[in-house]
Amino acid sequence: MAEQHTPRSLIVTFYGAHGRLPAPAGGSRSLGVPVPIAALIRLLAAVGVDSPSVRSAVSRLKRRGLLVPARTDGGAAGYALSDGARQLLDDGDRRIYDRPAARLADGWVLAVFSVPEQERHKRHLLRSRLSRLGFGTAAPGVWIAPAPLLEETRHTLQRLELSDYVDLFTGAHAGYEPTARSVGRWWDLETIGQLHRAFLDTREPVLEHWTTHRPTPSVDAYRDHLLTLDAWRRLPYADPGLPAELLPPDWPGGRSAEVFAALHARLHEAATAYVREVLATP
């Protein structure tokens, strides 16, 4: 299965990796960094995106409220992340980079929702958001996820003003069928496993290459890091991080997480240095 990298996804991935500054002392949110459009075009060309595609994708992201026009300190026209987009990316960092493994003893979180018919559009939004958070379907209107996702779920539903329609519960699975068999009904493990294997098919050879090469600040390190991050960042949402004892013995999720972590650790510094070089070029 070939990797799919759309211009819009690559731009979001780029801003997530390089379009934010650390939060000020005492702050909890990162700050947006304006990126000149000329530099963005050059940086996206390195991963095979042409100029018209960059401009078109930026326009769509601007209409969606994810990017806003901004000028650099030197006065160049560019785009920065909106406040809402920064919050989305900040919220996603823990899931993408540092999600703790769930244990069976942690239990489960249940989301039970009821939406009035006159607001049925929110029913679709709720379903899609819970699915994107990694919830499986236990029954109509009853969604389930490993308990470590509780706080992220609570925060997300509050931010989207959907919390009034949802009750959240935590607890254990008490039967009647074995939990591992139930997990096979609640999630499409075959499809999730295929996503992990597709990631490994394309990214393990990249890791093998960089294991024997030094990642200097170069376009190669930047390209491989951005493509790796773009390929990985959806996986921690498709895969809810189920306890290992509930997964098939040949489950590829652990290995794909190891490959991503190794590539990120090896390439991130060199990729960032390359981006700084490009941004510093008049």
PDB file of C-alpha atoms in Angstrom:
ATOM      1  CA  MET A   1       0.000   0.000   0.000  1.00  0.00           C
ATOM      2  CA  ALA A   2       1.568   3.277  -1.152  1.00  0.00           C
ATOM      3  CA  GLU A   3       1.710   6.256   1.171  1.00  0.00           C
ATOM      4  CA  GLN A   4      -0.774   9.018   0.436  1.00  0.00           C
ATOM      5  CA  HIS A   5       0.485  12.552   1.051  1.00  0.00           C
ATOM      6  CA  THR A   6      -1.871  15.348  -0.004  1.00  0.00           C
ATOM      7  CA  PRO A   7      -0.636  18.954  -0.229  1.00  0.00           C
ATOM      8  CA  ARG A   8      -3.099  20.042   2.456  1.00  0.00           C
ATOM      9  CA  SER A   9      -2.017  17.282   4.850  1.00  0.00           C
ATOM     10  CA  LEU A  10       1.667  18.023   4.273  1.00  0.00           C
ATOM     11  CA  ILE A  11       1.157  21.717   4.992  1.00  0.00           C
ATOM     12  CA  VAL A  12      -0.662  20.932   8.261  1.00  0.00           C
ATOM     13  CA  THR A  13       2.131  18.498   9.166  1.00  0.00           C
ATOM     14  CA  PHE A  14       4.768  21.121   8.329  1.00  0.00           C
ATOM     15  CA  TYR A  15       3.139  23.757  10.536  1.00  0.00           C
ATOM     16  CA  GLY A  16       2.736  21.219  13.320  1.00  0.00           C
ATOM     17  CA  ALA A  17       6.449  20.429  13.180  1.00  0.00           C
ATOM     18  CA  HIS A  18       7.900  23.860  12.367  1.00  0.00           C
ATOM     19  CA  GLY A  19       5.184  26.518  12.577  1.00  0.00           C
ATOM     20  CA  ARG A  20       5.000  26.880  16.359  1.00  0.00           C
ATOM     21  CA  LEU A  21       7.196  28.390  19.048  1.00  0.00           C
ATOM     22  CA  PRO A  22       7.315  27.032  22.603  1.00  0.00           C
ATOM     23  CA  ALA A  23       4.866  28.619  25.026  1.00  0.00           C
ATOM     24  CA  PRO A  24       6.199  31.562  27.071  1.00  0.00           C
ATOM     25  CA  ALA A  25       7.195  30.894  30.667  1.00  0.00           C
ATOM     26  CA  GLY A  26       4.058  30.038  32.601  1.00  0.00           C
ATOM     27  CA  GLY A  27       1.983  29.640  29.424  1.00  0.00           C
ATOM     28  CA  SER A  28       0.279  26.485  28.210  1.00  0.00           C
ATOM     29  CA  ARG A  29      -0.057  27.173  24.479  1.00  0.00           C
ATOM     30  CA  SER A  30       2.502  27.536  21.722  1.00  0.00           C
ATOM     31  CA  LEU A  31       2.715  30.605  19.506  1.00  0.00           C
ATOM     32  CA  GLY A  32       2.286  30.780  15.756  1.00  0.00           C
ATOM     33  CA  VAL A  33       5.235  31.462  13.456  1.00  0.00           C
ATOM     34  CA  PRO A  34       4.532  33.286  10.167  1.00  0.00           C
ATOM     35  CA  VAL A  35       6.040  31.388   7.229  1.00  0.00           C
ATOM     36  CA  PRO A  36       6.613  33.385   4.012  1.00  0.00           C
ATOM     37  CA  ILE A  37       4.694  31.860   1.132  1.00  0.00           C
ATOM     38  CA  ALA A  38       7.862  31.730  -0.996  1.00  0.00           C
ATOM     39  CA  ALA A  39       9.648  29.704   1.708  1.00  0.00           C
ATOM     40  CA  LEU A  40       6.623  27.423   2.120  1.00  0.00           C
ATOM     41  CA  ILE A  41       6.613  26.732  -1.619  1.00  0.00           C
ATOM     42  CA  ARG A  42      10.330  25.857  -1.516  1.00  0.00           C
ATOM     43  CA  LEU A  43       9.917  23.634   1.535  1.00  0.00           C
ATOM     44  CA  LEU A  44       6.942  21.766   0.061  1.00  0.00           C
ATOM     45  CA  ALA A  45       8.760  21.340  -3.257  1.00  0.00           C
ATOM     46  CA  ALA A  46      11.218  19.158  -1.333  1.00  0.00           C
ATOM     47  CA  VAL A  47       8.420  16.616  -0.794  1.00  0.00           C
ATOM     48  CA  GLY A  48       7.077  16.793  -4.341  1.00  0.00           C
ATOM     49  CA  VAL A  49       4.377  19.489  -4.097  1.00  0.00           C
ATOM     50  CA  ASP A  50       4.369  22.121  -6.851  1.00  0.00           C
ATOM     51  CA  SER A  51       3.678  25.811  -6.356  1.00  0.00           C
ATOM     52  CA  PRO A  52       0.049  25.884  -7.644  1.00  0.00           C
ATOM     53  CA  SER A  53      -0.838  22.994  -5.336  1.00  0.00           C
ATOM     54  CA  VAL A  54       0.702  24.786  -2.346  1.00  0.00           C
ATOM     55  CA  ARG A  55      -1.217  27.979  -3.085  1.00  0.00           C
ATOM     56  CA  SER A  56      -4.475  26.075  -3.590  1.00  0.00           C
ATOM     57  CA  ALA A  57      -4.059  24.084  -0.362  1.00  0.00           C
ATOM     58  CA  VAL A  58      -3.167  27.236   1.601  1.00  0.00           C
ATOM     59  CA  SER A  59      -6.328  28.916   0.287  1.00  0.00           C
ATOM     60  CA  ARG A  60      -8.451  25.987   1.460  1.00  0.00           C
ATOM     61  CA  LEU A  61      -6.791  25.965   4.873  1.00  0.00           C
ATOM     62  CA  LYS A  62      -7.349  29.713   5.116  1.00  0.00           C
ATOM     63  CA  ARG A  63     -11.062  29.298   4.314  1.00  0.00           C
ATOM     64  CA  ARG A  64     -11.307  26.623   6.997  1.00  0.00           C
ATOM     65  CA  GLY A  65      -9.809  29.014   9.523  1.00  0.00           C
ATOM     66  CA  LEU A  66      -6.630  26.995  10.115  1.00  0.00           C
ATOM     67  CA  LEU A  67      -4.196  29.482   8.569  1.00  0.00           C
ATOM     68  CA  VAL A  68      -4.291  33.267   8.820  1.00  0.00           C
ATOM     69  CA  PRO A  69      -2.343  35.895   6.830  1.00  0.00           C
ATOM     70  CA  ALA A  70       0.635  37.231   8.753  1.00  0.00           C
ATOM     71  CA  ARG A  71       3.906  39.042   8.138  1.00  0.00           C
ATOM     72  CA  THR A  72       7.317  38.016   9.337  1.00  0.00           C
ATOM     73  CA  ASP A  73       9.510  40.321  11.413  1.00  0.00           C
ATOM     74  CA  GLY A  74      11.158  41.296   8.143  1.00  0.00           C
ATOM     75  CA  GLY A  75       7.840  42.267   6.572  1.00  0.00           C
ATOM     76  CA  ALA A  76       7.438  39.319   4.203  1.00  0.00           C
ATOM     77  CA  ALA A  77       3.885  38.161   3.521  1.00  0.00           C
ATOM     78  CA  GLY A  78       3.071  34.698   4.741  1.00  0.00           C
ATOM     79  CA  TYR A  79       0.748  32.581   6.827  1.00  0.00           C
ATOM     80  CA  ALA A  80       0.625  31.500  10.456  1.00  0.00           C
ATOM     81  CA  LEU A  81      -1.550  29.062  12.370  1.00  0.00           C
ATOM     82  CA  SER A  82      -4.803  30.434  13.737  1.00  0.00           C
ATOM     83  CA  ASP A  83      -5.440  30.196  17.477  1.00  0.00           C
ATOM     84  CA  GLY A  84      -7.824  27.293  16.890  1.00  0.00           C
ATOM     85  CA  ALA A  85      -5.348  25.430  14.706  1.00  0.00           C
ATOM     86  CA  ARG A  86      -2.570  25.854  17.287  1.00  0.00           C
ATOM     87  CA  GLN A  87      -4.855  24.461  19.955  1.00  0.00           C
ATOM     88  CA  LEU A  88      -5.693  21.436  17.794  1.00  0.00           C
ATOM     89  CA  LEU A  89      -2.014  20.767  17.152  1.00  0.00           C
ATOM     90  CA  ASP A  90      -1.064  21.295  20.784  1.00  0.00           C
ATOM     91  CA  ASP A  91      -3.773  18.851  21.836  1.00  0.00           C
ATOM     92  CA  GLY A  92      -2.498  16.308  19.310  1.00  0.00           C
ATOM     93  CA  ASP A  93       1.132  16.378  20.447  1.00  0.00           C
ATOM     94  CA  ARG A  94       0.682  14.035  23.388  1.00  0.00           C
ATOM     95  CA  ARG A  95      -1.221  11.512  21.266  1.00  0.00           C
ATOM     96  CA  ILE A  96       1.317  11.603  18.440  1.00  0.00           C
ATOM     97  CA  TYR A  97       4.574  11.750  20.396  1.00  0.00           C
ATOM     98  CA  ASP A  98       3.991  10.433  23.882  1.00  0.00           C
ATOM     99  CA  ARG A  99       0.867   8.340  24.292  1.00  0.00           C
ATOM    100  CA  PRO A 100       1.130   5.968  27.265  1.00  0.00           C
ATOM    101  CA  ALA A 101       0.279   2.333  26.627  1.00  0.00           C
ATOM    102  CA  ALA A 102      -3.088   1.316  28.062  1.00  0.00           C
ATOM    103  CA  ARG A 103      -3.250  -1.489  30.596  1.00  0.00           C
ATOM    104  CA  LEU A 104      -6.164  -3.850  31.009  1.00  0.00           C
ATOM    105  CA  ALA A 105      -6.392  -2.813  34.666  1.00  0.00           C
ATOM    106  CA  ASP A 106      -7.014   0.801  33.569  1.00  0.00           C
ATOM    107  CA  GLY A 107     -10.505  -0.119  32.422  1.00  0.00           C
ATOM    108  CA  TRP A 108     -12.621   1.702  29.872  1.00  0.00           C
ATOM    109  CA  VAL A 109     -14.359   4.977  29.228  1.00  0.00           C
ATOM    110  CA  LEU A 110     -17.886   4.890  27.796  1.00  0.00           C
ATOM    111  CA  ALA A 111     -19.460   7.792  25.928  1.00  0.00           C
ATOM    112  CA  VAL A 112     -23.259   7.642  25.783  1.00  0.00           C
ATOM    113  CA  PHE A 113     -24.932  10.430  23.859  1.00  0.00           C
ATOM    114  CA  SER A 114     -28.395  11.616  22.920  1.00  0.00           C
ATOM    115  CA  VAL A 115     -28.958  14.480  20.487  1.00  0.00           C
ATOM    116  CA  PRO A 116     -32.382  16.078  19.819  1.00  0.00           C
ATOM    117  CA  GLU A 117     -33.683  15.536  16.298  1.00  0.00           C
ATOM    118  CA  GLN A 118     -33.657  19.248  15.544  1.00  0.00           C
ATOM    119  CA  GLU A 119     -29.898  19.230  16.188  1.00  0.00           C
ATOM    120  CA  ARG A 120     -29.091  16.007  14.349  1.00  0.00           C
ATOM    121  CA  HIS A 121     -26.141  17.649  12.600  1.00  0.00           C
ATOM    122  CA  LYS A 122     -24.424  17.540  15.996  1.00  0.00           C
ATOM    123  CA  ARG A 123     -25.080  13.794  16.138  1.00  0.00           C
ATOM    124  CA  HIS A 124     -22.907  13.335  13.061  1.00  0.00           C
ATOM    125  CA  LEU A 125     -20.260  15.645  14.521  1.00  0.00           C
ATOM    126  CA  LEU A 126     -20.233  13.655  17.752  1.00  0.00           C
ATOM    127  CA  ARG A 127     -19.857  10.340  15.965  1.00  0.00           C
ATOM    128  CA  SER A 128     -17.076  11.575  13.729  1.00  0.00           C
ATOM    129  CA  ARG A 129     -15.196  13.207  16.622  1.00  0.00           C
ATOM    130  CA  LEU A 130     -15.433  10.130  18.846  1.00  0.00           C
ATOM    131  CA  SER A 131     -14.256   7.992  15.950  1.00  0.00           C
ATOM    132  CA  ARG A 132     -11.293  10.316  15.367  1.00  0.00           C
ATOM    133  CA  LEU A 133     -10.424  10.102  19.055  1.00  0.00           C
ATOM    134  CA  GLY A 134     -10.146   6.322  18.658  1.00  0.00           C
ATOM    135  CA  PHE A 135     -13.463   5.188  20.138  1.00  0.00           C
ATOM    136  CA  GLY A 136     -15.028   1.932  19.028  1.00  0.00           C
ATOM    137  CA  THR A 137     -18.763   1.249  18.837  1.00  0.00           C
ATOM    138  CA  ALA A 138     -20.131  -0.975  21.590  1.00  0.00           C
ATOM    139  CA  ALA A 139     -23.803  -0.386  20.670  1.00  0.00           C
ATOM    140  CA  PRO A 140     -25.863   2.323  18.932  1.00  0.00           C
ATOM    141  CA  GLY A 141     -25.164   5.525  20.845  1.00  0.00           C
ATOM    142  CA  VAL A 142     -22.607   3.795  23.082  1.00  0.00           C
ATOM    143  CA  TRP A 143     -18.922   4.319  22.293  1.00  0.00           C
ATOM    144  CA  ILE A 144     -15.946   2.827  24.116  1.00  0.00           C
ATOM    145  CA  ALA A 145     -12.230   3.556  24.442  1.00  0.00           C
ATOM    146  CA  PRO A 146      -9.346   2.724  26.797  1.00  0.00           C
ATOM    147  CA  ALA A 147      -9.635   4.746  30.004  1.00  0.00           C
ATOM    148  CA  PRO A 148      -6.414   6.784  29.403  1.00  0.00           C
ATOM    149  CA  LEU A 149      -8.332   8.653  26.667  1.00  0.00           C
ATOM    150  CA  LEU A 150     -10.827  10.069  29.191  1.00  0.00           C
ATOM    151  CA  GLU A 151      -9.243  13.476  29.778  1.00  0.00           C
ATOM    152  CA  GLU A 152      -8.526  14.096  26.110  1.00  0.00           C
ATOM    153  CA  THR A 153     -12.122  13.143  25.306  1.00  0.00           C
ATOM    154  CA  ARG A 154     -13.506  15.401  28.028  1.00  0.00           C
ATOM    155  CA  HIS A 155     -11.399  18.332  26.850  1.00  0.00           C
ATOM    156  CA  THR A 156     -12.263  17.798  23.171  1.00  0.00           C
ATOM    157  CA  LEU A 157     -16.018  17.604  23.741  1.00  0.00           C
ATOM    158  CA  GLN A 158     -15.934  20.719  25.912  1.00  0.00           C
ATOM    159  CA  ARG A 159     -13.926  22.619  23.311  1.00  0.00           C
ATOM    160  CA  LEU A 160     -16.419  21.679  20.581  1.00  0.00           C
ATOM    161  CA  GLU A 161     -19.373  22.555  22.861  1.00  0.00           C
ATOM    162  CA  LEU A 162     -20.714  18.990  22.629  1.00  0.00           C
ATOM    163  CA  SER A 163     -20.429  18.028  26.294  1.00  0.00           C
ATOM    164  CA  ASP A 164     -24.116  18.769  27.008  1.00  0.00           C
ATOM    165  CA  TYR A 165     -25.116  15.808  24.832  1.00  0.00           C
ATOM    166  CA  VAL A 166     -22.765  13.212  26.314  1.00  0.00           C
ATOM    167  CA  ASP A 167     -22.454  11.241  29.534  1.00  0.00           C
ATOM    168  CA  LEU A 168     -19.040   9.723  30.249  1.00  0.00           C
ATOM    169  CA  PHE A 169     -18.544   6.625  32.415  1.00  0.00           C
ATOM    170  CA  THR A 170     -15.511   4.619  33.435  1.00  0.00           C
ATOM    171  CA  GLY A 171     -15.425   0.989  34.486  1.00  0.00           C
ATOM    172  CA  ALA A 172     -14.517  -2.605  33.673  1.00  0.00           C
ATOM    173  CA  HIS A 173     -15.891  -5.030  31.104  1.00  0.00           C
ATOM    174  CA  ALA A 174     -17.845  -7.593  33.134  1.00  0.00           C
ATOM    175  CA  GLY A 175     -18.905 -10.043  30.440  1.00  0.00           C
ATOM    176  CA  TYR A 176     -20.349 -12.087  29.018  1.00  0.00           C
ATOM    177  CA  GLU A 177     -17.940 -12.864  26.193  1.00  0.00           C
ATOM    178  CA  PRO A 178     -14.165 -12.567  26.674  1.00  0.00           C
ATOM    179  CA  THR A 179     -12.963  -8.985  26.437  1.00  0.00           C
ATOM    180  CA  ALA A 180     -10.533  -9.789  23.609  1.00  0.00           C
ATOM    181  CA  ARG A 181     -13.435 -11.091  21.518  1.00  0.00           C
ATOM    182  CA  SER A 182     -15.513  -8.011  22.304  1.00  0.00           C
ATOM    183  CA  VAL A 183     -12.632  -5.771  21.254  1.00  0.00           C
ATOM    184  CA  GLY A 184     -12.790  -7.463  17.856  1.00  0.00           C
ATOM    185  CA  ARG A 185     -16.391  -6.274  17.538  1.00  0.00           C
ATOM    186  CA  TRP A 186     -15.798  -2.780  18.848  1.00  0.00           C
ATOM    187  CA  TRP A 187     -12.873  -2.010  16.518  1.00  0.00           C
ATOM    188  CA  ASP A 188     -11.861  -3.072  13.007  1.00  0.00           C
ATOM    189  CA  LEU A 189      -8.507  -4.479  14.069  1.00  0.00           C
ATOM    190  CA  GLU A 190      -7.739  -5.878  10.621  1.00  0.00           C
ATOM    191  CA  THR A 191      -7.928  -2.439   9.016  1.00  0.00           C
ATOM    192  CA  ILE A 192      -5.917  -0.815  11.822  1.00  0.00           C
ATOM    193  CA  GLY A 193      -3.277  -3.519  11.490  1.00  0.00           C
ATOM    194  CA  GLN A 194      -3.057  -2.891   7.746  1.00  0.00           C
ATOM    195  CA  LEU A 195      -2.385   0.799   8.425  1.00  0.00           C
ATOM    196  CA  HIS A 196       0.503  -0.113  10.715  1.00  0.00           C
ATOM    197  CA  ARG A 197       1.951  -2.580   8.191  1.00  0.00           C
ATOM    198  CA  ALA A 198       1.723   0.003   5.406  1.00  0.00           C
ATOM    199  CA  PHE A 199       3.637   2.458   7.585  1.00  0.00           C
ATOM    200  CA  LEU A 200       6.314  -0.154   8.297  1.00  0.00           C
ATOM    201  CA  ASP A 201       6.611  -1.093   4.604  1.00  0.00           C
ATOM    202  CA  THR A 202       7.612   2.453   3.688  1.00  0.00           C
ATOM    203  CA  ARG A 203       9.316   3.737   6.843  1.00  0.00           C
ATOM    204  CA  GLU A 204      11.446   0.804   8.015  1.00  0.00           C
ATOM    205  CA  PRO A 205      13.701   1.102   4.929  1.00  0.00           C
ATOM    206  CA  VAL A 206      14.092   4.811   5.697  1.00  0.00           C
ATOM    207  CA  LEU A 207      15.155   3.992   9.253  1.00  0.00           C
ATOM    208  CA  GLU A 208      17.634   1.426   7.949  1.00  0.00           C
ATOM    209  CA  HIS A 209      19.133   4.115   5.688  1.00  0.00           C
ATOM    210  CA  TRP A 210      19.519   6.689   8.464  1.00  0.00           C
ATOM    211  CA  THR A 211      20.901   4.103  10.859  1.00  0.00           C
ATOM    212  CA  THR A 212      24.041   4.083   8.714  1.00  0.00           C
ATOM    213  CA  HIS A 213      24.045   7.782   7.719  1.00  0.00           C
ATOM    214  CA  ARG A 214      24.494  10.915   9.760  1.00  0.00           C
ATOM    215  CA  PRO A 215      21.457  13.236   9.426  1.00  0.00           C
ATOM    216  CA  THR A 216      23.171  16.576   8.805  1.00  0.00           C
ATOM    217  CA  PRO A 217      20.976  19.675   8.298  1.00  0.00           C
ATOM    218  CA  SER A 218      19.957  18.699   4.789  1.00  0.00           C
ATOM    219  CA  VAL A 219      16.959  18.563   2.519  1.00  0.00           C
ATOM    220  CA  ASP A 220      17.101  14.756   2.735  1.00  0.00           C
ATOM    221  CA  ALA A 221      16.701  14.732   6.522  1.00  0.00           C
ATOM    222  CA  TYR A 222      13.920  17.316   6.300  1.00  0.00           C
ATOM    223  CA  ARG A 223      12.086  15.411   3.553  1.00  0.00           C
ATOM    224  CA  ASP A 224      12.226  12.046   5.308  1.00  0.00           C
ATOM    225  CA  HIS A 225      11.194  13.549   8.641  1.00  0.00           C
ATOM    226  CA  LEU A 226       8.198  15.417   7.203  1.00  0.00           C
ATOM    227  CA  LEU A 227       6.982  12.410   5.197  1.00  0.00           C
ATOM    228  CA  THR A 228       7.396  10.139   8.219  1.00  0.00           C
ATOM    229  CA  LEU A 229       5.439  12.487  10.463  1.00  0.00           C
ATOM    230  CA  ASP A 230       2.723  12.952   7.838  1.00  0.00           C
ATOM    231  CA  ALA A 231       2.383   9.178   7.457  1.00  0.00           C
ATOM    232  CA  TRP A 232       2.344   8.575  11.214  1.00  0.00           C
ATOM    233  CA  ARG A 233       0.213  11.335  12.732  1.00  0.00           C
ATOM    234  CA  ARG A 234      -3.163   9.765  11.884  1.00  0.00           C
ATOM    235  CA  LEU A 235      -2.226   6.312  13.168  1.00  0.00           C
ATOM    236  CA  PRO A 236      -2.398   7.112  16.906  1.00  0.00           C
ATOM    237  CA  TYR A 237      -5.990   8.250  16.293  1.00  0.00           C
ATOM    238  CA  ALA A 238      -7.045   5.239  14.221  1.00  0.00           C
ATOM    239  CA  ASP A 239      -5.418   2.960  16.803  1.00  0.00           C
ATOM    240  CA  PRO A 240      -6.772   3.680  20.310  1.00  0.00           C
ATOM    241  CA  GLY A 241      -3.791   2.057  22.041  1.00  0.00           C
ATOM    242  CA  LEU A 242      -5.498  -1.078  23.328  1.00  0.00           C
ATOM    243  CA  PRO A 243      -3.857  -3.200  26.040  1.00  0.00           C
ATOM    244  CA  ALA A 244      -1.370  -5.656  24.523  1.00  0.00           C
ATOM    245  CA  GLU A 245      -3.112  -8.700  26.011  1.00  0.00           C
ATOM    246  CA  LEU A 246      -6.253  -7.917  23.976  1.00  0.00           C
ATOM    247  CA  LEU A 247      -4.445  -7.737  20.635  1.00  0.00           C
ATOM    248  CA  PRO A 248      -3.417 -10.475  18.185  1.00  0.00           C
ATOM    249  CA  PRO A 249       0.046 -11.938  18.903  1.00  0.00           C
ATOM    250  CA  ASP A 250       1.477 -10.552  15.641  1.00  0.00           C
ATOM    251  CA  TRP A 251       0.118  -7.030  16.219  1.00  0.00           C
ATOM    252  CA  PRO A 252       2.354  -4.527  14.329  1.00  0.00           C
ATOM    253  CA  GLY A 253       1.429  -1.419  16.321  1.00  0.00           C
ATOM    254  CA  GLY A 254       4.305  -1.630  18.771  1.00  0.00           C
ATOM    255  CA  ARG A 255       6.887  -1.929  16.022  1.00  0.00           C
ATOM    256  CA  SER A 256       5.458   0.953  13.997  1.00  0.00           C
ATOM    257  CA  ALA A 257       5.552   3.174  17.097  1.00  0.00           C
ATOM    258  CA  GLU A 258       9.203   2.210  17.639  1.00  0.00           C
ATOM    259  CA  VAL A 259      10.090   3.027  14.023  1.00  0.00           C
ATOM    260  CA  PHE A 260       8.383   6.416  14.196  1.00  0.00           C
ATOM    261  CA  ALA A 261      10.050   7.300  17.506  1.00  0.00           C
ATOM    262  CA  ALA A 262      13.476   6.281  16.180  1.00  0.00           C
ATOM    263  CA  LEU A 263      13.117   8.288  12.964  1.00  0.00           C
ATOM    264  CA  HIS A 264      11.782  11.339  14.788  1.00  0.00           C
ATOM    265  CA  ALA A 265      14.638  11.241  17.296  1.00  0.00           C
ATOM    266  CA  ARG A 266      17.218  10.819  14.540  1.00  0.00           C
ATOM    267  CA  LEU A 267      15.919  13.395  12.044  1.00  0.00           C
ATOM    268  CA  HIS A 268      14.030  16.098  13.913  1.00  0.00           C
ATOM    269  CA  GLU A 269      17.024  18.252  14.858  1.00  0.00           C
ATOM    270  CA  ALA A 270      18.546  18.146  11.368  1.00  0.00           C
ATOM    271  CA  ALA A 271      15.151  18.805   9.753  1.00  0.00           C
ATOM    272  CA  THR A 272      14.576  21.831  11.973  1.00  0.00           C
ATOM    273  CA  ALA A 273      18.023  23.186  11.136  1.00  0.00           C
ATOM    274  CA  TYR A 274      17.264  22.892   7.419  1.00  0.00           C
ATOM    275  CA  VAL A 275      13.945  24.720   7.806  1.00  0.00           C
ATOM    276  CA  ARG A 276      15.720  27.528   9.674  1.00  0.00           C
ATOM    277  CA  GLU A 277      18.231  27.808   6.846  1.00  0.00           C
ATOM    278  CA  VAL A 278      15.430  28.183   4.300  1.00  0.00           C
ATOM    279  CA  LEU A 279      13.521  30.708   6.412  1.00  0.00           C
ATOM    280  CA  ALA A 280      16.699  32.753   6.870  1.00  0.00           C
ATOM    281  CA  THR A 281      17.279  32.945   3.114  1.00  0.00           C
ATOM    282  CA  PRO A 282      16.051  36.277   1.684  1.00  0.00           C
TER     283      PRO A 282
END
